[in-house]
Coordinates of C-alpha atoms in Angstrom, one line a residue:
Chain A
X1429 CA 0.0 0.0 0.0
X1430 CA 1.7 2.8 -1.0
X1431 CA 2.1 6.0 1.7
X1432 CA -0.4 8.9 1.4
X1433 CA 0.3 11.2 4.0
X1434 CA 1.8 13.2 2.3
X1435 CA -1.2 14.1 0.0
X1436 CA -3.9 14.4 2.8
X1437 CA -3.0 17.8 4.4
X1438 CA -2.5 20.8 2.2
X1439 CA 0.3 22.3 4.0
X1440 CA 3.4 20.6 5.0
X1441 CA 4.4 20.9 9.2
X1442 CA 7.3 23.5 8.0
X1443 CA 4.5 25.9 6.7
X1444 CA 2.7 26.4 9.8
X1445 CA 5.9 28.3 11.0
X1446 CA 7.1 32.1 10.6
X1447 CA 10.6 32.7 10.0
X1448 CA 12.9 36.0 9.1
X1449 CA 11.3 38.5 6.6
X1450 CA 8.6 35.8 6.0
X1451 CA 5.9 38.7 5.0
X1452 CA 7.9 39.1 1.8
X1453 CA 10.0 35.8 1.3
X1454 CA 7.6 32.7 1.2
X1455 CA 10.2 30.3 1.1
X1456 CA 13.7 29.3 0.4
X1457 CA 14.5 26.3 -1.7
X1458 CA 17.7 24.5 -2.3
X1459 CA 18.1 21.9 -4.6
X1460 CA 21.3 19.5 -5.7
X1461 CA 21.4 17.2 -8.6
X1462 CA 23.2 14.5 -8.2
X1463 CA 24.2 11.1 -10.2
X1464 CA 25.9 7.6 -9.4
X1465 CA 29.1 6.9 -11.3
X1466 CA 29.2 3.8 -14.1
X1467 CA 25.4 4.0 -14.6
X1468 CA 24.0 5.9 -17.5
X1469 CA 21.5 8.8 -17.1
X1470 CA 18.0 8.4 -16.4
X1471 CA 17.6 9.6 -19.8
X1472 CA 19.0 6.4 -21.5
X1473 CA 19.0 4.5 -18.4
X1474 CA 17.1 0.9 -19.1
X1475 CA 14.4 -0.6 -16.6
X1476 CA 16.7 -2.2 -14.9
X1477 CA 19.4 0.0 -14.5
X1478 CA 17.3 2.9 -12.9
X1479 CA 15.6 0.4 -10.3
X1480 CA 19.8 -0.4 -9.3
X1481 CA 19.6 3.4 -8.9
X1482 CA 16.5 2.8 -6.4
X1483 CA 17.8 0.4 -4.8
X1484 CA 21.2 1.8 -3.8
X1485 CA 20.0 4.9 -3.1
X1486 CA 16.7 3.7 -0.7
X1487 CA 19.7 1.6 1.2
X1488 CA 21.3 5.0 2.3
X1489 CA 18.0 6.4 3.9
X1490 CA 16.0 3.1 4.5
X1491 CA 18.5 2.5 7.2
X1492 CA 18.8 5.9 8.9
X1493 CA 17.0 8.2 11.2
X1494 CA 19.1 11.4 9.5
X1495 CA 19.9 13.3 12.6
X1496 CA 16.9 15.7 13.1
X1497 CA 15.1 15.1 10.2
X1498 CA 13.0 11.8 11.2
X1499 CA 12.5 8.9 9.4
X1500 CA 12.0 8.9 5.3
X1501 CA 9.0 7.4 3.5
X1502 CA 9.2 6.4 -0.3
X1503 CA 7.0 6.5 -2.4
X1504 CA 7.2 5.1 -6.0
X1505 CA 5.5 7.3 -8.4
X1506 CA 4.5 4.6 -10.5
X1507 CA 2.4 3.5 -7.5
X1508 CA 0.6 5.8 -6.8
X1509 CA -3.1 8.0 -8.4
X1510 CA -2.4 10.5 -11.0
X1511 CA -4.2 13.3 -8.3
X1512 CA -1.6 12.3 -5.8
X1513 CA 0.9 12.9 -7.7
X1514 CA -0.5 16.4 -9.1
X1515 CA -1.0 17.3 -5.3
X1516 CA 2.9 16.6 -4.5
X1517 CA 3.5 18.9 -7.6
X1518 CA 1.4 21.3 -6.0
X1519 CA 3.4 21.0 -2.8
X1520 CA 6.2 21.4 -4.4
X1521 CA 7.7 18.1 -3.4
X1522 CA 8.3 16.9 -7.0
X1523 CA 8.8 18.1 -10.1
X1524 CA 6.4 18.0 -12.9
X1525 CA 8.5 15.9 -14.9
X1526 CA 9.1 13.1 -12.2
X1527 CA 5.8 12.9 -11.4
X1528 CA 4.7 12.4 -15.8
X1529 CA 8.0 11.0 -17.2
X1530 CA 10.0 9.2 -15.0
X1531 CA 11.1 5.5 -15.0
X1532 CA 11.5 4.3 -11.7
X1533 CA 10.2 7.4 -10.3
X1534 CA 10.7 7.9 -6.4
X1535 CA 10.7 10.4 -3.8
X1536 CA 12.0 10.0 -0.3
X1537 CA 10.2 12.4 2.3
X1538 CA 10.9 13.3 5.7
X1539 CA 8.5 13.7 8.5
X1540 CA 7.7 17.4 8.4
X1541 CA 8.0 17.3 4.5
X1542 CA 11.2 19.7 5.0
X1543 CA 13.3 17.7 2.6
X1544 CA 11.9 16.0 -0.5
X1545 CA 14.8 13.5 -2.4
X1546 CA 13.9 12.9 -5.5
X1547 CA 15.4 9.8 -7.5
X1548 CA 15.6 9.3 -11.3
X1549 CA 14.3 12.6 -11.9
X1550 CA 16.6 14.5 -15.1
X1551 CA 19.3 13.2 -12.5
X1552 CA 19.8 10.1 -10.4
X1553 CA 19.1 11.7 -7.5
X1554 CA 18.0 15.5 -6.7
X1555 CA 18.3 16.6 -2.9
X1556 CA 15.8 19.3 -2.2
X1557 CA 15.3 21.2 1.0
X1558 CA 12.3 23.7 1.8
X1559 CA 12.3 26.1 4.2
X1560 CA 9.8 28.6 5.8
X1561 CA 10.7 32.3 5.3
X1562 CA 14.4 33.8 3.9
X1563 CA 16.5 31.1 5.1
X1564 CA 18.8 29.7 2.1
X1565 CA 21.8 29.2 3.7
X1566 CA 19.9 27.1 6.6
X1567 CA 18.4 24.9 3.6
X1568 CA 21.9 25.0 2.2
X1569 CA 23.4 23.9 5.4
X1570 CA 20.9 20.8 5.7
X1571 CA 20.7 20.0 2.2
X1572 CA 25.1 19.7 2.0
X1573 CA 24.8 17.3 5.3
X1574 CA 22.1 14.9 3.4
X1575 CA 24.3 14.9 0.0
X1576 CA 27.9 13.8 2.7
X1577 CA 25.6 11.3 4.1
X1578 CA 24.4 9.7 0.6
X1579 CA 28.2 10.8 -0.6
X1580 CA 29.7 8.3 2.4
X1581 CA 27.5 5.4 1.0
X1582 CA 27.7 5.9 -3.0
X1583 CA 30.5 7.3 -5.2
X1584 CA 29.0 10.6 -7.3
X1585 CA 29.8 11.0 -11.1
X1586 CA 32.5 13.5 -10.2
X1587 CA 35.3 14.9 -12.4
X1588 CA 38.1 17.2 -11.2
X1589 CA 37.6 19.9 -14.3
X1590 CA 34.1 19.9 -14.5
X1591 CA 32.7 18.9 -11.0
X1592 CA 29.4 17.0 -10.0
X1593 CA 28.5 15.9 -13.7
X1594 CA 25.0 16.1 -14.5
X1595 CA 22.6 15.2 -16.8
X1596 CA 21.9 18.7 -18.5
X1597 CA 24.7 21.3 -18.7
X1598 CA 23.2 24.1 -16.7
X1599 CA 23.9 22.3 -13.7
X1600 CA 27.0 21.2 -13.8
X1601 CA 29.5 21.8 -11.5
X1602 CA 28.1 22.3 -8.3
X1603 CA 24.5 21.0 -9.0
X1604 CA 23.0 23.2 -7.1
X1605 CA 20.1 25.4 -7.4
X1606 CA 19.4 28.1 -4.6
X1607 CA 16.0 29.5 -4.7
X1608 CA 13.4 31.7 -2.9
X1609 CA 10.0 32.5 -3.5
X1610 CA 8.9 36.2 -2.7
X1611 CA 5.7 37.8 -2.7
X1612 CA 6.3 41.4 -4.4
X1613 CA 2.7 43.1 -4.9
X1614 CA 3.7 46.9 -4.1
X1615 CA 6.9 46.6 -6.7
X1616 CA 4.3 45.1 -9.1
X1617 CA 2.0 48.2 -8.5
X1618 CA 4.3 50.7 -8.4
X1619 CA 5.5 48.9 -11.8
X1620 CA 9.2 48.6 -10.6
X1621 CA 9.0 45.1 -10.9
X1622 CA 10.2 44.8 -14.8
X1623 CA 12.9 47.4 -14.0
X1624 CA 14.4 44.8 -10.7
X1625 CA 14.0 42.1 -12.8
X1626 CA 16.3 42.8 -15.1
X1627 CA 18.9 43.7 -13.1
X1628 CA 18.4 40.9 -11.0
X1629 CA 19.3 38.9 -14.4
X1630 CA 22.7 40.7 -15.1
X1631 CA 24.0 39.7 -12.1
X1632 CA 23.8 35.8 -12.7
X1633 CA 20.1 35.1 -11.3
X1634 CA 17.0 34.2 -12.7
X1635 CA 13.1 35.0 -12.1
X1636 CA 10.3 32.0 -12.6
X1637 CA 7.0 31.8 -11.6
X1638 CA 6.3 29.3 -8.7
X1639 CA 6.2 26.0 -10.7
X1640 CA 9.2 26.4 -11.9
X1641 CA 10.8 26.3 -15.3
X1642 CA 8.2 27.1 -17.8
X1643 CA 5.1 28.1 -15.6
X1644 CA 3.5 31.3 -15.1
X1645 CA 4.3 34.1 -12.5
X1646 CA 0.5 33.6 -10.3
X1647 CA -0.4 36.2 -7.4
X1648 CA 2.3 38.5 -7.8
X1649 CA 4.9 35.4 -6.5
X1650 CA 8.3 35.6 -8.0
X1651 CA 11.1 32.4 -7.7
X1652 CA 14.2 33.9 -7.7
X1653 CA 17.5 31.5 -8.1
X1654 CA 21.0 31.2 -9.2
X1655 CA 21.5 30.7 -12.7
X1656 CA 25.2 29.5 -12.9
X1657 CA 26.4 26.1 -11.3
X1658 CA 29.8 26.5 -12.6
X1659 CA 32.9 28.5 -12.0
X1660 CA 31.4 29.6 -8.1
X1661 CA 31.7 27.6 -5.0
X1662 CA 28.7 27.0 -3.3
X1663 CA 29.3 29.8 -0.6
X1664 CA 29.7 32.6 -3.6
X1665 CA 26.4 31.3 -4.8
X1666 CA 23.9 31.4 -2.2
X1667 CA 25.5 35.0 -0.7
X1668 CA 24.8 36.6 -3.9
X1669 CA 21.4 35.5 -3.9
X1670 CA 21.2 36.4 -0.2
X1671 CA 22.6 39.9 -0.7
X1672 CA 20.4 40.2 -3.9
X1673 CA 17.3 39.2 -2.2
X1674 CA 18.0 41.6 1.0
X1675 CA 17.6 44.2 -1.6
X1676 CA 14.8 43.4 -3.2
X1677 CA 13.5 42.9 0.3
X1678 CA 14.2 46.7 0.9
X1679 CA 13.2 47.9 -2.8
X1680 CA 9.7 45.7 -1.5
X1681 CA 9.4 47.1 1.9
X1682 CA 9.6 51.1 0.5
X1683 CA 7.6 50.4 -2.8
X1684 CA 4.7 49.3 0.4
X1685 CA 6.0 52.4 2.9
X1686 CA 5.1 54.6 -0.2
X1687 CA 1.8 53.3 -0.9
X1688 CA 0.5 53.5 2.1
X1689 CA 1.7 56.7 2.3
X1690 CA 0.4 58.6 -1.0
X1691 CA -2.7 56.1 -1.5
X1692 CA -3.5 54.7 1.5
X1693 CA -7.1 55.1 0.9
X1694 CA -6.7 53.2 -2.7
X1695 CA -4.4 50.6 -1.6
X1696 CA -7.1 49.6 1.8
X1697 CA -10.1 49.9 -0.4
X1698 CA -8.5 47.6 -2.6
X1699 CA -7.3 45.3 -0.1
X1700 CA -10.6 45.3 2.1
X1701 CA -12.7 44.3 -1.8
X1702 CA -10.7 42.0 -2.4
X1703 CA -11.3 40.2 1.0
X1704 CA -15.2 40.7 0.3
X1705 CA -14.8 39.2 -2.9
X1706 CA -13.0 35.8 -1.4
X1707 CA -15.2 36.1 1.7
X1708 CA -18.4 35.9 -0.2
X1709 CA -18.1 35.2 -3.8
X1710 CA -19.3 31.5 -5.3
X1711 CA -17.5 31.4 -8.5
X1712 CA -13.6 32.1 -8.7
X1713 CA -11.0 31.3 -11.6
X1714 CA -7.4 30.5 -10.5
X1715 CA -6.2 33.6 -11.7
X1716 CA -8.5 35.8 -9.9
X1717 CA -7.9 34.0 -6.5
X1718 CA -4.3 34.2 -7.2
X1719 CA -4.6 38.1 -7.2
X1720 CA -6.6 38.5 -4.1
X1721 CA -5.2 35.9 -2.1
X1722 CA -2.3 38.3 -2.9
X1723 CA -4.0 41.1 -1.9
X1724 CA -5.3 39.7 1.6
X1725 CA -1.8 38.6 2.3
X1726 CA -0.1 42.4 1.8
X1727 CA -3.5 43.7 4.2
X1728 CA -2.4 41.1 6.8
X1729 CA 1.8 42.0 6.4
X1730 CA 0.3 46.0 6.8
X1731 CA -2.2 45.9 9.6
X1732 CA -4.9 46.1 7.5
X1733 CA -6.7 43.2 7.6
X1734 CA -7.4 41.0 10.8
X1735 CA -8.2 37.3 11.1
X1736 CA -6.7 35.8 8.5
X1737 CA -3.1 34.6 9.3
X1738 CA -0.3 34.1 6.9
X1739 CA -0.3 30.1 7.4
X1740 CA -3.7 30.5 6.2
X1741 CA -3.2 32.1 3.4
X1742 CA 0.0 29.8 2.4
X1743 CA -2.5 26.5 3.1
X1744 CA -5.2 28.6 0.2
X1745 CA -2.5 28.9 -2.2
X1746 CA -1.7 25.4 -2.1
X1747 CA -5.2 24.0 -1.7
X1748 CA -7.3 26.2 -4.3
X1749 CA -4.7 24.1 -7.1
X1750 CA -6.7 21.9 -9.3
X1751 CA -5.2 18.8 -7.8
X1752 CA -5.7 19.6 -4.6
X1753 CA -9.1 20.8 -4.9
X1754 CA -10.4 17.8 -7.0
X1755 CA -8.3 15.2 -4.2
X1756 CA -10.6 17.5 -1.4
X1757 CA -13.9 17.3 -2.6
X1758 CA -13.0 13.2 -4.1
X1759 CA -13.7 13.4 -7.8
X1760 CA -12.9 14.9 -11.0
X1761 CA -14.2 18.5 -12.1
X1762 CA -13.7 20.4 -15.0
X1763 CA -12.9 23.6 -14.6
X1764 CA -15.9 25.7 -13.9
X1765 CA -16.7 23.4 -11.1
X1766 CA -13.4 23.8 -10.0
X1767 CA -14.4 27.4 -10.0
X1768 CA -17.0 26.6 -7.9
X1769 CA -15.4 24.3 -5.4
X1770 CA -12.3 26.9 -5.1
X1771 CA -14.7 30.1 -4.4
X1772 CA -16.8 27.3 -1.6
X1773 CA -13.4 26.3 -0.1
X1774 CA -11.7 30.1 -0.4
X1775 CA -15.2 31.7 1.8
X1776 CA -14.9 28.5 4.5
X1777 CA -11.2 29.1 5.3
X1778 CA -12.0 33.0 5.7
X1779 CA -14.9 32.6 8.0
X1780 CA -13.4 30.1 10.2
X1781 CA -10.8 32.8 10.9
Chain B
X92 CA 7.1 52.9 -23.3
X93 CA 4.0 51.3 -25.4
X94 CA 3.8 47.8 -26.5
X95 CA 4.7 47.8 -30.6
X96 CA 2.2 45.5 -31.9
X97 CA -1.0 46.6 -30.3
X98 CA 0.2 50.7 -29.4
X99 CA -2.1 50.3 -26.4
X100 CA -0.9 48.6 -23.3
X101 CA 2.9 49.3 -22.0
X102 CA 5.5 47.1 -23.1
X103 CA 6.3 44.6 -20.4
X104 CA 8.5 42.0 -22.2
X105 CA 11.8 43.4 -24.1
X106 CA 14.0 41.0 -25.9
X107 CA 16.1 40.8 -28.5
X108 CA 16.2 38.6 -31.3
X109 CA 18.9 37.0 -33.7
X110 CA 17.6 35.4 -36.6
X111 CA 20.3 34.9 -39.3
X112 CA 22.7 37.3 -37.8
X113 CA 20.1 40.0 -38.1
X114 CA 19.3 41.7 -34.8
X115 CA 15.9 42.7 -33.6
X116 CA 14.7 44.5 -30.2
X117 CA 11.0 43.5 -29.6
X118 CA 8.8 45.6 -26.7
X119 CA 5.5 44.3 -26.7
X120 CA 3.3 43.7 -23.9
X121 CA 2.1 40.2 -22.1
X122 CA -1.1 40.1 -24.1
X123 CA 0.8 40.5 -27.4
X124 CA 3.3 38.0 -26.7
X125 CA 0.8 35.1 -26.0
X126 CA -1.1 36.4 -29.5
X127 CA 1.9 36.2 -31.5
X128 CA 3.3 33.3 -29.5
X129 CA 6.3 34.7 -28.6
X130 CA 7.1 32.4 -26.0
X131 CA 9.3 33.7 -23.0
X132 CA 10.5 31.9 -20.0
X133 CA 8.6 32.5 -16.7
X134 CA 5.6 32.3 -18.9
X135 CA 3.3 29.1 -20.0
X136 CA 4.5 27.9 -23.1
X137 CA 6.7 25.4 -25.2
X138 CA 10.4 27.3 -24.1
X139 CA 12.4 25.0 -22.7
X140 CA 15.9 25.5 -21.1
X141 CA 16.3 22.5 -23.6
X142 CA 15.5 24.2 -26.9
X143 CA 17.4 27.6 -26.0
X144 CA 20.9 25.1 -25.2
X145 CA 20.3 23.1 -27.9
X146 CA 20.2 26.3 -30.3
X147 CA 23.4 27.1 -28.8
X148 CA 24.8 24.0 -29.6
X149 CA 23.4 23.9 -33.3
X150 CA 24.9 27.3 -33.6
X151 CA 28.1 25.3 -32.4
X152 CA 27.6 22.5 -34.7
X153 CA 27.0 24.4 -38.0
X154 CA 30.3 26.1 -37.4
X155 CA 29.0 29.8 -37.9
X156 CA 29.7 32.7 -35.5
X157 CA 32.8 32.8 -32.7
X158 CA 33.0 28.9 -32.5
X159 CA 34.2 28.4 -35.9
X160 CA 37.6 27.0 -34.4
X161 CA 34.8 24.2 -32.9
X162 CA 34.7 21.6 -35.5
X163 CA 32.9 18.7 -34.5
X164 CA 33.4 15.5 -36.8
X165 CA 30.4 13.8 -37.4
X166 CA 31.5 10.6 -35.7
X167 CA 32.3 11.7 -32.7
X168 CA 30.4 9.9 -29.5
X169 CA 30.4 8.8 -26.1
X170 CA 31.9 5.4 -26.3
X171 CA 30.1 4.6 -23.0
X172 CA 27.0 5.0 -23.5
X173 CA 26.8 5.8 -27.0
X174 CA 24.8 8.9 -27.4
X175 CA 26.8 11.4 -30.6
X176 CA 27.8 14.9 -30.4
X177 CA 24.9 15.7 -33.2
X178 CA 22.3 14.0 -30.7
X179 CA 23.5 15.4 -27.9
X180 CA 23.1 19.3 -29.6
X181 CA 19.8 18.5 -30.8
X182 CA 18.4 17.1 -27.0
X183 CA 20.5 19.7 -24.9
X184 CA 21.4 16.5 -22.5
X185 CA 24.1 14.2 -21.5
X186 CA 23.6 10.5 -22.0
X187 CA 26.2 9.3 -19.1
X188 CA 28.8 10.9 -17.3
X189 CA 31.6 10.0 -19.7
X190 CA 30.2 12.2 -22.6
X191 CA 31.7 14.8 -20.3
X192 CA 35.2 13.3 -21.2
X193 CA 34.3 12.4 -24.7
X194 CA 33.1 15.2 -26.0
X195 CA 35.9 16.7 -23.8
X196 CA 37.0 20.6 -24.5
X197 CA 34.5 21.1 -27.3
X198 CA 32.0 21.8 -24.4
X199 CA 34.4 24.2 -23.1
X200 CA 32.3 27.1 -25.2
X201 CA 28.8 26.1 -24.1
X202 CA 30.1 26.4 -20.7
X203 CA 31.5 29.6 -21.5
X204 CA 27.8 30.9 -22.5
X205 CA 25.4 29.8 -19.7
X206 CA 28.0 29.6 -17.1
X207 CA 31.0 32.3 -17.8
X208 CA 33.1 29.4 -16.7
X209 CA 34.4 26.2 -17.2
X210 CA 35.9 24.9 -14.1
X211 CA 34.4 24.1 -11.1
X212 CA 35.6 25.3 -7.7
X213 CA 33.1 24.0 -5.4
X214 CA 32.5 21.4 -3.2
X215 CA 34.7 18.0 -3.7
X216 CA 33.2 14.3 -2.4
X217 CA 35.2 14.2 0.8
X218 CA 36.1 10.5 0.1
X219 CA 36.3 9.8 -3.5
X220 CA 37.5 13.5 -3.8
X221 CA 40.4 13.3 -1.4
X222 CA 43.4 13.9 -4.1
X223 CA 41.5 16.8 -6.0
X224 CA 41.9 18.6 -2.7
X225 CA 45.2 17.5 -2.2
X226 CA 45.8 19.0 -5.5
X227 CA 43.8 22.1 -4.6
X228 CA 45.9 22.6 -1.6
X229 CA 49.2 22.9 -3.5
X230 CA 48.0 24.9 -6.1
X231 CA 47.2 27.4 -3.3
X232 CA 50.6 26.8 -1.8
X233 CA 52.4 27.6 -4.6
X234 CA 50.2 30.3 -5.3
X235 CA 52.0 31.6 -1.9
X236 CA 54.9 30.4 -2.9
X237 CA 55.4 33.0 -5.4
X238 CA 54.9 35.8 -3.1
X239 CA 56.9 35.0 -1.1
X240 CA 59.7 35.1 -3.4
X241 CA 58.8 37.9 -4.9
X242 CA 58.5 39.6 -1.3
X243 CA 62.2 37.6 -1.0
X244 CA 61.0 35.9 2.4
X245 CA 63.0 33.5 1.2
X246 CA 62.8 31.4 4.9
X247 CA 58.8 31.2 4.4
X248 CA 59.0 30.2 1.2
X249 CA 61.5 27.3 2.1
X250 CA 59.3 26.4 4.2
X251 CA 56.5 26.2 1.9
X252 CA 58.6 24.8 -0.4
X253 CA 59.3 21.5 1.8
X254 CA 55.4 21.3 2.1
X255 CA 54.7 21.6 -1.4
X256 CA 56.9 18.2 -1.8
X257 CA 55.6 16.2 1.1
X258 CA 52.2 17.3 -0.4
X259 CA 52.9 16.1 -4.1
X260 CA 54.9 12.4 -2.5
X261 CA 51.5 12.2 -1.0
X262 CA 49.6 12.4 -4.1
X263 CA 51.5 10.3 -6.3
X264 CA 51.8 7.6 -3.4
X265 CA 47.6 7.7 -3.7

């Protein structure tokens, strides 16, 4: 029987915290690819090859309690419902690919869903860590002890020019991918954004939206990561995202100071509607939730709105996601009852508050 | 400044693109874009990391541009796992770990582009790793070496010296 815990609740233990400058940064991500030497890819990898990748790598947590991180659970992708594997996408505990193209498919999770492993992904093995708030280099520091610990058991495809090797080029080298999700609405209305953007891209970073590579920028939430693996030690990498978020931080925390201070009228009346509006209406697209969701979350960061608390609001962004909604309410929809069912779910949460 | 296609909405997009050499700046705004399927990254859409690298290495392949010194024979391929050079441009991805070695230097300009570099510098596998820093560690050395003799502290740099040999006995003992 294959383990669904982790699909039943909508937000994992970590998100119920608050950490650092969490009213701005969501959440800091660090992920590092990985791959076992003498076995090919798990792009040309056969059946029976990428279940040897399994198998060696389960060994390494299937025997430990990893100090302070609990025990791991596996589960096999191929073993589990096509919505269960949508809602771990929507947790951000796999990838999109791993969860639809994958051989051998498996991700190793820990108790409070802090660290997600992911094996035969693009790479044999992808260690990703997840933390509350603007703390990369904690999520670096944990995710660097898991990879020794696998490193004391396995021997990496390593090479002394070119580093960890991997299975595309933009991560090789260090194989490591530093990321943080921020919530930036007053640099989006004060149409900064496009102007940080762009400078956050000349200095070696890159901007997503929150599903990563190829998905769209929702409710004013930006990913922000490093784009080069290569050439930078890990250190140099996740300082100059630190130092680049700080600023954005800042640029974020004015863009607000000067809203509320020429428009405060404008800025609460459009807070306060957009809390009606999720509070009462009974129809409401994913786009449109994105927005005010966004909008209820900067009224709770400035005082403006009570009730609602930011774990609240990070459980709705996860659970108004058409897997999760459709694994809530047990059955399929199309997408004006998801509509429906979001709106229905969206006004419970807010009047239990 | 207003989007170009529809002279309406601001431009929120600005790119620039190369087709046949020929350089075009594009503002247009988000609307536009998904019209005319201009498809950017960050957005929904068929660009892949996968497409733009394996552009780059077409560009590579076809011998045009700054890589013209690049020529790939169409033979070449990872004996290890058997994936070519050719398939290897057109998928953007390794087969196996050796292609690194096999298609050796000639990634040295890809890495150039979406990196700025081609060593790495970071972290090392502590066990499997051990001579690498070994090697790191007298590279530094010597490093200090120099300046030392060039500041003529000629003691410390004896000294350093003497390390630099036990250091290199060590690795060739490995």
């Amino acid at each position: 029987m294959p383990n669904l815990r982790f699909t039943e609740k909508a937000l994992s233990e970590w998100m119920r915290g608050t950490a650092n400058d969490s009213d701005i940064v969501i959440s800091s991500r660090v992920r590092i690819a990985r791959n076992l030497q003498h076995l090919p890819f798990p792009l040309l990898a056969t059946r029976q090859q990428s279940e040897e990748v399994l198998k060696r790598l389960s060994k390494v947590t299937g025997n430990q309690n990893i100090k302070g991180l609990g025990p791991f659970y596996t589960v096999k992708l191929d073993e589990i419902e096509p919505i269960d594997k949508k809602v771990l996408v929507e947790k951000h505990l796999i990838s999109p690919s791993l969860a639809s193209e994958s051989q051998n498919g498996a991700v190793m999770i820990n108790e409070d869903e802090s660290v997600s492993i992911m094996i035969n992904e693009e790479d044999h093995l992808r260690i990703q860590c997840l933390y509350p708030g603007f703390q990369v280099r904690e999520a670096w520091g944990k995710a660097t002890a898991i990879d020794d610990l696998f490193e004391s058991e396995v021997d990496y495809a390593f090479d002394d020019k070119r580093g960890y090797l991997t299975s595309c080029p933009t991560n090789v080298g260090t194989g490591l991918r530093a990321s943080v999700m921020m919530h930036l609405p007053a640099l989006v209305m004060t149409q900064q954004i496009n102007r940080i953007l762009s400078a956050v891209s000349q200095v070696g970073l890159t901007v997503r939206g929150i599903y990563g590579e190829g998905s769209e920028a929702i409710g004013n939430l930006f990913q922000i990561s490093n784009q080069i693996t290569l050439g930078q030690t890990e250190n140099e990498i996740i300082d100059n995202l630190h130092s680049v978020v700080l600023q954005i931080i800042e640029h974020e925390k004015n863009a607000r100071m000067r809203l509320m201070n020429d428009s405060r009228l404008r800025i609460r009346d459009r807070i306060k509607r957009s809390y009606g509006i999720l509070s009462y209406a009974e129809i409401m697209d994913s786009k449109e939730a994105g927005q005010r969701l966004s909008d209820v979350r900067l009224g709770i960061d400035l005082g403006i709105v009570q009730g609602p608390s930011i774990p609240v609001m990070n459980e709705l962004n996860v659970m108004t996601q058409p897997g999760f909604l459709q694994k809530k309410f047990g059955h399929d929809m199309n997408s004006e009852e998801r509509d429906i069912y979001r709106a229905r779910l969206i006004r419970e949460a807010l009047a239990n508050t | 400044m207003l989007c170009q296609e529809c002279g309406k909405r601001p431009a929120t997009l600005h790119f620039t693109k190369i087709v046949n050499g020929e350089k075009n700046e594009i503002h247009i705004c988000e609307t536009c874009a998904r019209e005319k399927g201009e498809l950017i990254p960050g957005t929904t859409g068929g660009f892949s990391i996968h497409s733009l690298l394996s552009g780059l290495l077409d560009f590579e392949t076809t011998g045009k541009g700054t890589a013209s010194s690049v020529k790939t024979p169409q033979s070449l391929h990872c004996e290890e796992c058997g994936m070519t050079y050719s398939q290897f441009s057109k998928i953007g991805r390794f087969g196996c770990s050796s292609c690194y070695k096999y298609f050796g230097d000639r990634l040295d300009p890809l890495f150039k582009r979406v990196h700025g570099n081609t060593v790495h510098v970071g972290k090392v596998p502590k066990r499997s790793g051990g001579r690498i820093q070994l090697k790191r560690k007298i590279d530094d050395l010597k490093l200090e070496l120099q300046q030392r003799i060039q500041q003529e502290e000629f003691e410390e740099a004896a000294q350093l010296r003497d390390q630099i040999r036990t250091l290199e006995k060590e690795i060739s003992g490995q």
